[in-house]
PDB file of N, CA and C in Angstrom:
ATOM      1  N   MET A   1      33.372  28.709 -72.762  1.00 53.00           N
ATOM      2  CA  MET A   1      32.453  29.553 -71.520  1.00 53.00           C
ATOM      3  C   MET A   1      31.175  29.879 -71.728  1.00 53.00           C
ATOM      4  N   SER A   2      30.025  29.099 -70.933  1.00 58.00           N
ATOM      5  CA  SER A   2      28.412  29.656 -71.730  1.00 58.00           C
ATOM      6  C   SER A   2      27.806  31.208 -71.177  1.00 58.00           C
ATOM      7  N   SER A   3      26.782  31.415 -71.811  1.00 65.00           N
ATOM      8  CA  SER A   3      26.411  32.527 -70.799  1.00 65.00           C
ATOM      9  C   SER A   3      25.094  32.392 -70.589  1.00 65.00           C
ATOM     10  N   ALA A   4      25.584  31.281 -70.226  1.00 69.00           N
ATOM     11  CA  ALA A   4      23.417  30.468 -69.520  1.00 69.00           C
ATOM     12  C   ALA A   4      23.662  31.477 -68.132  1.00 69.00           C
ATOM     13  N   LEU A   5      22.041  31.473 -67.680  1.00 70.00           N
ATOM     14  CA  LEU A   5      22.632  32.282 -66.241  1.00 70.00           C
ATOM     15  C   LEU A   5      22.394  31.064 -65.217  1.00 70.00           C
ATOM     16  N   PRO A   6      22.393  31.680 -64.197  1.00 77.00           N
ATOM     17  CA  PRO A   6      22.608  30.557 -63.049  1.00 77.00           C
ATOM     18  C   PRO A   6      20.990  30.621 -63.076  1.00 77.00           C
ATOM     19  N   ARG A   7      20.112  29.479 -62.285  1.00 92.00           N
ATOM     20  CA  ARG A   7      19.096  28.839 -62.334  1.00 92.00           C
ATOM     21  C   ARG A   7      19.275  28.690 -60.415  1.00 92.00           C
ATOM     22  N   VAL A   8      20.771  28.279 -59.766  1.00 95.00           N
ATOM     23  CA  VAL A   8      20.708  28.482 -58.984  1.00 95.00           C
ATOM     24  C   VAL A   8      21.790  28.448 -58.566  1.00 95.00           C
ATOM     25  N   ARG A   9      22.044  29.218 -57.750  1.00 97.00           N
ATOM     26  CA  ARG A   9      23.329  30.039 -56.647  1.00 97.00           C
ATOM     27  C   ARG A   9      22.534  30.317 -55.486  1.00 97.00           C
ATOM     28  N   LEU A  10      23.994  29.782 -54.609  1.00 98.00           N
ATOM     29  CA  LEU A  10      23.956  29.781 -52.994  1.00 98.00           C
ATOM     30  C   LEU A  10      25.297  30.660 -52.785  1.00 98.00           C
ATOM     31  N   GLU A  11      25.315  31.620 -52.111  1.00 98.00           N
ATOM     32  CA  GLU A  11      26.182  32.593 -51.473  1.00 98.00           C
ATOM     33  C   GLU A  11      26.983  32.752 -50.435  1.00 98.00           C
ATOM     34  N   GLU A  12      27.760  31.478 -49.904  1.00 99.00           N
ATOM     35  CA  GLU A  12      28.528  32.088 -48.815  1.00 99.00           C
ATOM     36  C   GLU A  12      27.701  31.267 -47.222  1.00 99.00           C
ATOM     37  N   VAL A  13      27.086  29.772 -47.978  1.00 99.00           N
ATOM     38  CA  VAL A  13      26.423  29.744 -47.095  1.00 99.00           C
ATOM     39  C   VAL A  13      26.353  28.372 -46.290  1.00 99.00           C
ATOM     40  N   THR A  14      26.327  28.856 -44.761  1.00 98.00           N
ATOM     41  CA  THR A  14      26.760  28.581 -43.671  1.00 98.00           C
ATOM     42  C   THR A  14      25.546  28.117 -43.012  1.00 98.00           C
ATOM     43  N   HIS A  15      25.499  26.433 -42.215  1.00 98.00           N
ATOM     44  CA  HIS A  15      24.585  25.926 -41.053  1.00 98.00           C
ATOM     45  C   HIS A  15      25.382  25.468 -39.497  1.00 98.00           C
ATOM     46  N   ARG A  16      24.781  26.187 -38.890  1.00 98.00           N
ATOM     47  CA  ARG A  16      24.449  25.734 -37.477  1.00 98.00           C
ATOM     48  C   ARG A  16      24.012  24.996 -37.219  1.00 98.00           C
ATOM     49  N   PHE A  17      24.087  23.803 -36.805  1.00 96.00           N
ATOM     50  CA  PHE A  17      23.339  23.206 -35.877  1.00 96.00           C
ATOM     51  C   PHE A  17      23.528  22.743 -34.054  1.00 96.00           C
ATOM     52  N   GLY A  18      23.238  24.308 -32.824  1.00 96.00           N
ATOM     53  CA  GLY A  18      23.708  24.342 -32.495  1.00 96.00           C
ATOM     54  C   GLY A  18      25.203  24.522 -32.057  1.00 96.00           C
ATOM     55  N   ASP A  19      26.786  24.186 -31.483  1.00 96.00           N
ATOM     56  CA  ASP A  19      27.485  24.044 -31.790  1.00 96.00           C
ATOM     57  C   ASP A  19      28.432  23.815 -32.839  1.00 96.00           C
ATOM     58  N   VAL A  20      27.576  22.841 -33.348  1.00 95.00           N
ATOM     59  CA  VAL A  20      27.851  21.817 -35.546  1.00 95.00           C
ATOM     60  C   VAL A  20      27.624  22.549 -36.318  1.00 95.00           C
ATOM     61  N   THR A  21      29.077  23.173 -36.598  1.00 96.00           N
ATOM     62  CA  THR A  21      28.742  23.652 -37.724  1.00 96.00           C
ATOM     63  C   THR A  21      28.840  22.601 -39.027  1.00 96.00           C
ATOM     64  N   ALA A  22      27.370  22.436 -39.493  1.00 96.00           N
ATOM     65  CA  ALA A  22      27.570  21.545 -40.727  1.00 96.00           C
ATOM     66  C   ALA A  22      27.480  22.273 -42.263  1.00 96.00           C
ATOM     67  N   LEU A  23      27.610  23.215 -42.124  1.00 97.00           N
ATOM     68  CA  LEU A  23      28.160  23.995 -43.830  1.00 97.00           C
ATOM     69  C   LEU A  23      28.427  25.157 -42.871  1.00 97.00           C
ATOM     70  N   ASP A  24      30.060  25.099 -44.523  1.00 98.00           N
ATOM     71  CA  ASP A  24      30.357  26.319 -43.493  1.00 98.00           C
ATOM     72  C   ASP A  24      31.084  27.405 -45.148  1.00 98.00           C
ATOM     73  N   GLY A  25      29.915  28.516 -45.097  1.00 98.00           N
ATOM     74  CA  GLY A  25      30.020  28.942 -45.927  1.00 98.00           C
ATOM     75  C   GLY A  25      30.404  28.395 -48.052  1.00 98.00           C
ATOM     76  N   VAL A  26      29.713  28.316 -47.756  1.00 98.00           N
ATOM     77  CA  VAL A  26      29.069  27.840 -49.096  1.00 98.00           C
ATOM     78  C   VAL A  26      29.298  27.901 -50.718  1.00 98.00           C
ATOM     79  N   SER A  27      29.909  27.783 -51.167  1.00 98.00           N
ATOM     80  CA  SER A  27      29.292  29.353 -52.665  1.00 98.00           C
ATOM     81  C   SER A  27      29.002  28.042 -53.610  1.00 98.00           C
ATOM     82  N   LEU A  28      28.222  28.239 -54.683  1.00 96.00           N
ATOM     83  CA  LEU A  28      27.914  26.852 -56.054  1.00 96.00           C
ATOM     84  C   LEU A  28      26.629  27.436 -56.808  1.00 96.00           C
ATOM     85  N   GLU A  29      27.173  27.312 -58.441  1.00 96.00           N
ATOM     86  CA  GLU A  29      26.122  27.716 -59.063  1.00 96.00           C
ATOM     87  C   GLU A  29      26.496  26.734 -60.190  1.00 96.00           C
ATOM     88  N   VAL A  30      24.618  26.736 -60.032  1.00 95.00           N
ATOM     89  CA  VAL A  30      24.252  25.418 -61.136  1.00 95.00           C
ATOM     90  C   VAL A  30      23.335  26.228 -62.063  1.00 95.00           C
ATOM     91  N   LEU A  31      24.149  25.789 -64.038  1.00 94.00           N
ATOM     92  CA  LEU A  31      23.615  26.581 -64.882  1.00 94.00           C
ATOM     93  C   LEU A  31      22.212  26.078 -65.357  1.00 94.00           C
ATOM     94  N   GLU A  32      21.909  26.584 -66.387  1.00 91.00           N
ATOM     95  CA  GLU A  32      20.860  26.040 -67.029  1.00 91.00           C
ATOM     96  C   GLU A  32      20.958  25.557 -67.649  1.00 91.00           C
ATOM     97  N   GLY A  33      20.431  23.469 -67.499  1.00 90.00           N
ATOM     98  CA  GLY A  33      20.812  22.834 -68.790  1.00 90.00           C
ATOM     99  C   GLY A  33      21.511  21.764 -67.406  1.00 90.00           C
ATOM    100  N   GLU A  34      22.745  21.899 -66.461  1.00 92.00           N
ATOM    101  CA  GLU A  34      23.204  21.364 -66.323  1.00 92.00           C
ATOM    102  C   GLU A  34      23.037  20.396 -65.263  1.00 92.00           C
ATOM    103  N   PHE A  35      23.602  19.125 -64.383  1.00 90.00           N
ATOM    104  CA  PHE A  35      23.418  18.336 -63.226  1.00 90.00           C
ATOM    105  C   PHE A  35      24.307  18.839 -62.597  1.00 90.00           C
ATOM    106  N   VAL A  36      24.798  18.295 -61.395  1.00 91.00           N
ATOM    107  CA  VAL A  36      25.124  18.660 -60.508  1.00 91.00           C
ATOM    108  C   VAL A  36      24.485  17.303 -59.399  1.00 91.00           C
ATOM    109  N   THR A  37      25.712  16.812 -59.174  1.00 91.00           N
ATOM    110  CA  THR A  37      25.402  15.629 -58.253  1.00 91.00           C
ATOM    111  C   THR A  37      27.112  15.956 -56.634  1.00 91.00           C
ATOM    112  N   LEU A  38      25.803  15.948 -55.396  1.00 91.00           N
ATOM    113  CA  LEU A  38      26.607  16.076 -54.533  1.00 91.00           C
ATOM    114  C   LEU A  38      27.461  14.361 -53.424  1.00 91.00           C
ATOM    115  N   LEU A  39      28.573  14.736 -53.388  1.00 93.00           N
ATOM    116  CA  LEU A  39      28.563  12.757 -52.376  1.00 93.00           C
ATOM    117  C   LEU A  39      29.774  13.830 -51.770  1.00 93.00           C
ATOM    118  N   GLY A  40      30.117  13.116 -50.893  1.00 93.00           N
ATOM    119  CA  GLY A  40      30.444  13.113 -50.293  1.00 93.00           C
ATOM    120  C   GLY A  40      30.039  11.639 -48.777  1.00 93.00           C
ATOM    121  N   PRO A  41      30.307  11.853 -47.486  1.00 94.00           N
ATOM    122  CA  PRO A  41      30.452  10.360 -46.206  1.00 94.00           C
ATOM    123  C   PRO A  41      29.338  10.694 -45.604  1.00 94.00           C
ATOM    124  N   SER A  42      28.440  10.115 -45.195  1.00 91.00           N
ATOM    125  CA  SER A  42      27.430  10.141 -44.412  1.00 91.00           C
ATOM    126  C   SER A  42      28.206  11.809 -43.227  1.00 91.00           C
ATOM    127  N   GLY A  43      27.583  12.818 -43.613  1.00 91.00           N
ATOM    128  CA  GLY A  43      27.113  14.040 -41.994  1.00 91.00           C
ATOM    129  C   GLY A  43      28.154  14.768 -42.334  1.00 91.00           C
ATOM    130  N   CYS A  44      28.432  14.991 -43.711  1.00 93.00           N
ATOM    131  CA  CYS A  44      29.140  15.455 -44.495  1.00 93.00           C
ATOM    132  C   CYS A  44      28.571  17.399 -45.396  1.00 93.00           C
ATOM    133  N   GLY A  45      27.138  17.180 -44.892  1.00 95.00           N
ATOM    134  CA  GLY A  45      25.795  17.911 -44.966  1.00 95.00           C
ATOM    135  C   GLY A  45      25.057  18.054 -46.014  1.00 95.00           C
ATOM    136  N   LYS A  46      25.372  16.991 -47.273  1.00 93.00           N
ATOM    137  CA  LYS A  46      24.874  16.807 -48.463  1.00 93.00           C
ATOM    138  C   LYS A  46      23.156  17.171 -48.205  1.00 93.00           C
ATOM    139  N   THR A  47      21.887  16.350 -47.208  1.00 91.00           N
ATOM    140  CA  THR A  47      21.048  16.747 -46.674  1.00 91.00           C
ATOM    141  C   THR A  47      21.276  18.067 -46.396  1.00 91.00           C
ATOM    142  N   THR A  48      21.368  18.522 -45.540  1.00 95.00           N
ATOM    143  CA  THR A  48      21.207  20.352 -44.793  1.00 95.00           C
ATOM    144  C   THR A  48      21.527  20.814 -46.207  1.00 95.00           C
ATOM    145  N   LEU A  49      22.867  20.954 -47.586  1.00 96.00           N
ATOM    146  CA  LEU A  49      22.312  21.789 -48.070  1.00 96.00           C
ATOM    147  C   LEU A  49      21.430  21.688 -49.159  1.00 96.00           C
ATOM    148  N   LEU A  50      20.454  20.191 -49.359  1.00 94.00           N
ATOM    149  CA  LEU A  50      19.824  20.141 -49.977  1.00 94.00           C
ATOM    150  C   LEU A  50      18.597  20.573 -49.026  1.00 94.00           C
ATOM    151  N   ARG A  51      17.944  21.144 -48.047  1.00 94.00           N
ATOM    152  CA  ARG A  51      16.735  21.163 -47.960  1.00 94.00           C
ATOM    153  C   ARG A  51      16.477  22.423 -47.071  1.00 94.00           C
ATOM    154  N   ILE A  52      18.256  23.256 -47.523  1.00 97.00           N
ATOM    155  CA  ILE A  52      18.459  25.166 -47.325  1.00 97.00           C
ATOM    156  C   ILE A  52      17.824  25.502 -48.583  1.00 97.00           C
ATOM    157  N   VAL A  53      18.085  24.590 -49.863  1.00 96.00           N
ATOM    158  CA  VAL A  53      17.703  24.658 -50.990  1.00 96.00           C
ATOM    159  C   VAL A  53      16.022  24.932 -50.923  1.00 96.00           C
ATOM    160  N   ALA A  54      16.035  23.839 -50.481  1.00 94.00           N
ATOM    161  CA  ALA A  54      14.099  23.664 -50.665  1.00 94.00           C
ATOM    162  C   ALA A  54      13.317  23.958 -49.767  1.00 94.00           C
ATOM    163  N   GLY A  55      14.306  24.733 -49.341  1.00 95.00           N
ATOM    164  CA  GLY A  55      13.350  25.552 -47.792  1.00 95.00           C
ATOM    165  C   GLY A  55      12.932  24.941 -47.012  1.00 95.00           C
ATOM    166  N   PHE A  56      13.072  24.238 -46.563  1.00 93.00           N
ATOM    167  CA  PHE A  56      13.164  23.461 -45.034  1.00 93.00           C
ATOM    168  C   PHE A  56      14.094  23.696 -43.875  1.00 93.00           C
ATOM    169  N   GLU A  57      15.646  24.431 -44.238  1.00 95.00           N
ATOM    170  CA  GLU A  57      15.837  24.819 -43.170  1.00 95.00           C
ATOM    171  C   GLU A  57      16.058  25.955 -44.246  1.00 95.00           C
ATOM    172  N   ARG A  58      16.556  27.322 -42.959  1.00 97.00           N
ATOM    173  CA  ARG A  58      17.735  28.545 -43.386  1.00 97.00           C
ATOM    174  C   ARG A  58      18.408  28.734 -43.201  1.00 97.00           C
ATOM    175  N   PRO A  59      19.581  29.205 -43.702  1.00 98.00           N
ATOM    176  CA  PRO A  59      20.535  29.130 -43.906  1.00 98.00           C
ATOM    177  C   PRO A  59      21.044  30.140 -42.458  1.00 98.00           C
ATOM    178  N   THR A  60      22.060  29.777 -41.523  1.00 98.00           N
ATOM    179  CA  THR A  60      22.354  30.487 -40.507  1.00 98.00           C
ATOM    180  C   THR A  60      22.933  31.483 -40.997  1.00 98.00           C
ATOM    181  N   GLU A  61      23.322  31.858 -42.788  1.00 98.00           N
ATOM    182  CA  GLU A  61      24.386  32.418 -42.993  1.00 98.00           C
ATOM    183  C   GLU A  61      24.147  32.024 -44.585  1.00 98.00           C
ATOM    184  N   GLY A  62      24.120  33.795 -45.287  1.00 99.00           N
ATOM    185  CA  GLY A  62      23.924  33.390 -46.495  1.00 99.00           C
ATOM    186  C   GLY A  62      22.810  33.596 -46.967  1.00 99.00           C
ATOM    187  N   ARG A  63      23.004  33.388 -48.801  1.00 98.00           N
ATOM    188  CA  ARG A  63      21.827  33.347 -49.188  1.00 98.00           C
ATOM    189  C   ARG A  63      21.937  32.499 -51.011  1.00 98.00           C
ATOM    190  N   VAL A  64      20.576  31.619 -50.813  1.00 98.00           N
ATOM    191  CA  VAL A  64      20.352  31.009 -51.790  1.00 98.00           C
ATOM    192  C   VAL A  64      19.639  31.996 -53.237  1.00 98.00           C
ATOM    193  N   ILE A  65      19.924  31.914 -54.157  1.00 97.00           N
ATOM    194  CA  ILE A  65      18.913  32.595 -55.425  1.00 97.00           C
ATOM    195  C   ILE A  65      18.348  31.737 -56.088  1.00 97.00           C
ATOM    196  N   LEU A  66      17.361  31.917 -56.543  1.00 95.00           N
ATOM    197  CA  LEU A  66      16.515  31.146 -57.689  1.00 95.00           C
ATOM    198  C   LEU A  66      17.141  31.710 -59.024  1.00 95.00           C
ATOM    199  N   GLY A  67      16.920  31.587 -60.128  1.00 93.00           N
ATOM    200  CA  GLY A  67      17.149  32.722 -61.179  1.00 93.00           C
ATOM    201  C   GLY A  67      17.308  33.816 -60.787  1.00 93.00           C
ATOM    202  N   ASP A  68      16.460  34.315 -60.414  1.00 92.00           N
ATOM    203  CA  ASP A  68      17.527  36.432 -60.193  1.00 92.00           C
ATOM    204  C   ASP A  68      16.790  36.092 -59.330  1.00 92.00           C
ATOM    205  N   GLU A  69      15.870  35.166 -58.176  1.00 95.00           N
ATOM    206  CA  GLU A  69      14.868  35.630 -57.133  1.00 95.00           C
ATOM    207  C   GLU A  69      15.565  35.727 -55.591  1.00 95.00           C
ATOM    208  N   ASP A  70      15.866  35.963 -55.035  1.00 97.00           N
ATOM    209  CA  ASP A  70      16.607  35.540 -53.709  1.00 97.00           C
ATOM    210  C   ASP A  70      15.561  35.184 -52.785  1.00 97.00           C
ATOM    211  N   VAL A  71      15.788  33.723 -52.617  1.00 97.00           N
ATOM    212  CA  VAL A  71      14.583  32.842 -51.842  1.00 97.00           C
ATOM    213  C   VAL A  71      15.107  32.420 -50.540  1.00 97.00           C
ATOM    214  N   THR A  72      16.082  33.448 -50.120  1.00 98.00           N
ATOM    215  CA  THR A  72      16.695  32.513 -48.571  1.00 98.00           C
ATOM    216  C   THR A  72      16.005  32.654 -47.911  1.00 98.00           C
ATOM    217  N   ARG A  73      14.840  33.412 -47.778  1.00 96.00           N
ATOM    218  CA  ARG A  73      13.844  33.318 -46.280  1.00 96.00           C
ATOM    219  C   ARG A  73      12.416  33.102 -47.220  1.00 96.00           C
ATOM    220  N   THR A  74      11.824  32.944 -48.180  1.00 96.00           N
ATOM    221  CA  THR A  74      10.832  32.286 -49.136  1.00 96.00           C
ATOM    222  C   THR A  74      10.495  30.734 -48.157  1.00 96.00           C
ATOM    223  N   PRO A  75       9.324  30.533 -47.891  1.00 95.00           N
ATOM    224  CA  PRO A  75       9.140  29.276 -47.030  1.00 95.00           C
ATOM    225  C   PRO A  75       9.218  28.264 -48.965  1.00 95.00           C
ATOM    226  N   ALA A  76       9.463  26.551 -47.972  1.00 93.00           N
ATOM    227  CA  ALA A  76       9.084  25.860 -48.891  1.00 93.00           C
ATOM    228  C   ALA A  76       8.054  25.561 -49.617  1.00 93.00           C
ATOM    229  N   HIS A  77       6.785  26.210 -49.226  1.00 92.00           N
ATOM    230  CA  HIS A  77       5.935  25.550 -50.393  1.00 92.00           C
ATOM    231  C   HIS A  77       5.693  26.962 -51.145  1.00 92.00           C
ATOM    232  N   ARG A  78       6.379  28.330 -51.230  1.00 93.00           N
ATOM    233  CA  ARG A  78       6.456  28.988 -52.900  1.00 93.00           C
ATOM    234  C   ARG A  78       7.930  29.700 -53.293  1.00 93.00           C
ATOM    235  N   ARG A  79       8.212  27.830 -52.985  1.00 90.00           N
ATOM    236  CA  ARG A  79       9.605  27.809 -53.389  1.00 90.00           C
ATOM    237  C   ARG A  79       9.402  26.796 -55.248  1.00 90.00           C
ATOM    238  N   PRO A  80       9.838  27.399 -56.250  1.00 87.00           N
ATOM    239  CA  PRO A  80       9.354  26.192 -57.234  1.00 87.00           C
ATOM    240  C   PRO A  80      10.662  25.033 -57.614  1.00 87.00           C
ATOM    241  N   VAL A  81      10.760  24.429 -56.182  1.00 86.00           N
ATOM    242  CA  VAL A  81      11.833  23.201 -55.541  1.00 86.00           C
ATOM    243  C   VAL A  81      10.875  22.144 -55.719  1.00 86.00           C
ATOM    244  N   ASN A  82      11.479  20.950 -55.655  1.00 79.00           N
ATOM    245  CA  ASN A  82      11.063  19.799 -55.467  1.00 79.00           C
ATOM    246  C   ASN A  82      11.979  18.762 -54.740  1.00 79.00           C
ATOM    247  N   MET A  83      11.705  18.026 -53.997  1.00 76.00           N
ATOM    248  CA  MET A  83      12.978  16.813 -53.342  1.00 76.00           C
ATOM    249  C   MET A  83      11.780  15.282 -53.040  1.00 76.00           C
ATOM    250  N   VAL A  84      12.896  14.779 -53.507  1.00 74.00           N
ATOM    251  CA  VAL A  84      12.134  13.852 -52.809  1.00 74.00           C
ATOM    252  C   VAL A  84      12.963  12.539 -51.979  1.00 74.00           C
ATOM    253  N   PHE A  85      13.181  12.347 -51.280  1.00 70.00           N
ATOM    254  CA  PHE A  85      13.933  11.342 -49.713  1.00 70.00           C
ATOM    255  C   PHE A  85      14.388   9.927 -50.186  1.00 70.00           C
ATOM    256  N   GLN A  86      15.469   9.795 -49.907  1.00 69.00           N
ATOM    257  CA  GLN A  86      15.475   8.710 -50.402  1.00 69.00           C
ATOM    258  C   GLN A  86      15.283   7.367 -49.682  1.00 69.00           C
ATOM    259  N   ARG A  87      14.436   7.605 -48.392  1.00 66.00           N
ATOM    260  CA  ARG A  87      13.573   7.293 -47.289  1.00 66.00           C
ATOM    261  C   ARG A  87      12.395   7.466 -47.638  1.00 66.00           C
ATOM    262  N   PRO A  88      10.794   7.355 -47.649  1.00 63.00           N
ATOM    263  CA  PRO A  88       9.992   7.568 -47.033  1.00 63.00           C
ATOM    264  C   PRO A  88      10.045   7.957 -45.202  1.00 63.00           C
ATOM    265  N   THR A  89      10.114   9.502 -45.167  1.00 63.00           N
ATOM    266  CA  THR A  89      10.022   9.909 -43.956  1.00 63.00           C
ATOM    267  C   THR A  89       9.138  10.418 -43.479  1.00 63.00           C
ATOM    268  N   LEU A  90       8.069  11.001 -44.521  1.00 62.00           N
ATOM    269  CA  LEU A  90       7.438  12.104 -44.769  1.00 62.00           C
ATOM    270  C   LEU A  90       5.948  10.685 -43.880  1.00 62.00           C
ATOM    271  N   PHE A  91       6.431  10.016 -44.566  1.00 64.00           N
ATOM    272  CA  PHE A  91       5.454   8.570 -43.743  1.00 64.00           C
ATOM    273  C   PHE A  91       5.663   7.771 -43.767  1.00 64.00           C
ATOM    274  N   PRO A  92       7.020   7.927 -41.893  1.00 64.00           N
ATOM    275  CA  PRO A  92       7.624   6.318 -41.856  1.00 64.00           C
ATOM    276  C   PRO A  92       7.154   5.273 -41.667  1.00 64.00           C
ATOM    277  N   HIS A  93       5.343   5.575 -41.585  1.00 65.00           N
ATOM    278  CA  HIS A  93       3.957   4.094 -41.505  1.00 65.00           C
ATOM    279  C   HIS A  93       3.934   3.179 -42.175  1.00 65.00           C
ATOM    280  N   LEU A  94       4.243   3.795 -43.628  1.00 62.00           N
ATOM    281  CA  LEU A  94       4.261   2.742 -44.897  1.00 62.00           C
ATOM    282  C   LEU A  94       5.473   2.496 -45.780  1.00 62.00           C
ATOM    283  N   ASP A  95       6.370   2.153 -44.757  1.00 57.00           N
ATOM    284  CA  ASP A  95       7.428   1.990 -44.988  1.00 57.00           C
ATOM    285  C   ASP A  95       7.992   0.131 -44.905  1.00 57.00           C
TER     286      ASP A  95
END
């Protein structure tokens, strides 16, 4: 068992888009030095979860903790997180 502290911790994260529940009580710990892969079919909540960690979405319920800081309400530009999109969604005209 590792004594490393979690660098990313999600506690009971739930996210709803209107009546649709995209994430329901997701809890996850990623320790320093670990690599984690999210796998699942289209529409299962992978991107929503990553957007919540990055700060582009706020969870309906639950907490996002980076290191020892609760960043659930911290805006994306103040988080030590980077996100690379699969497609150039920021500048669609460059596709």
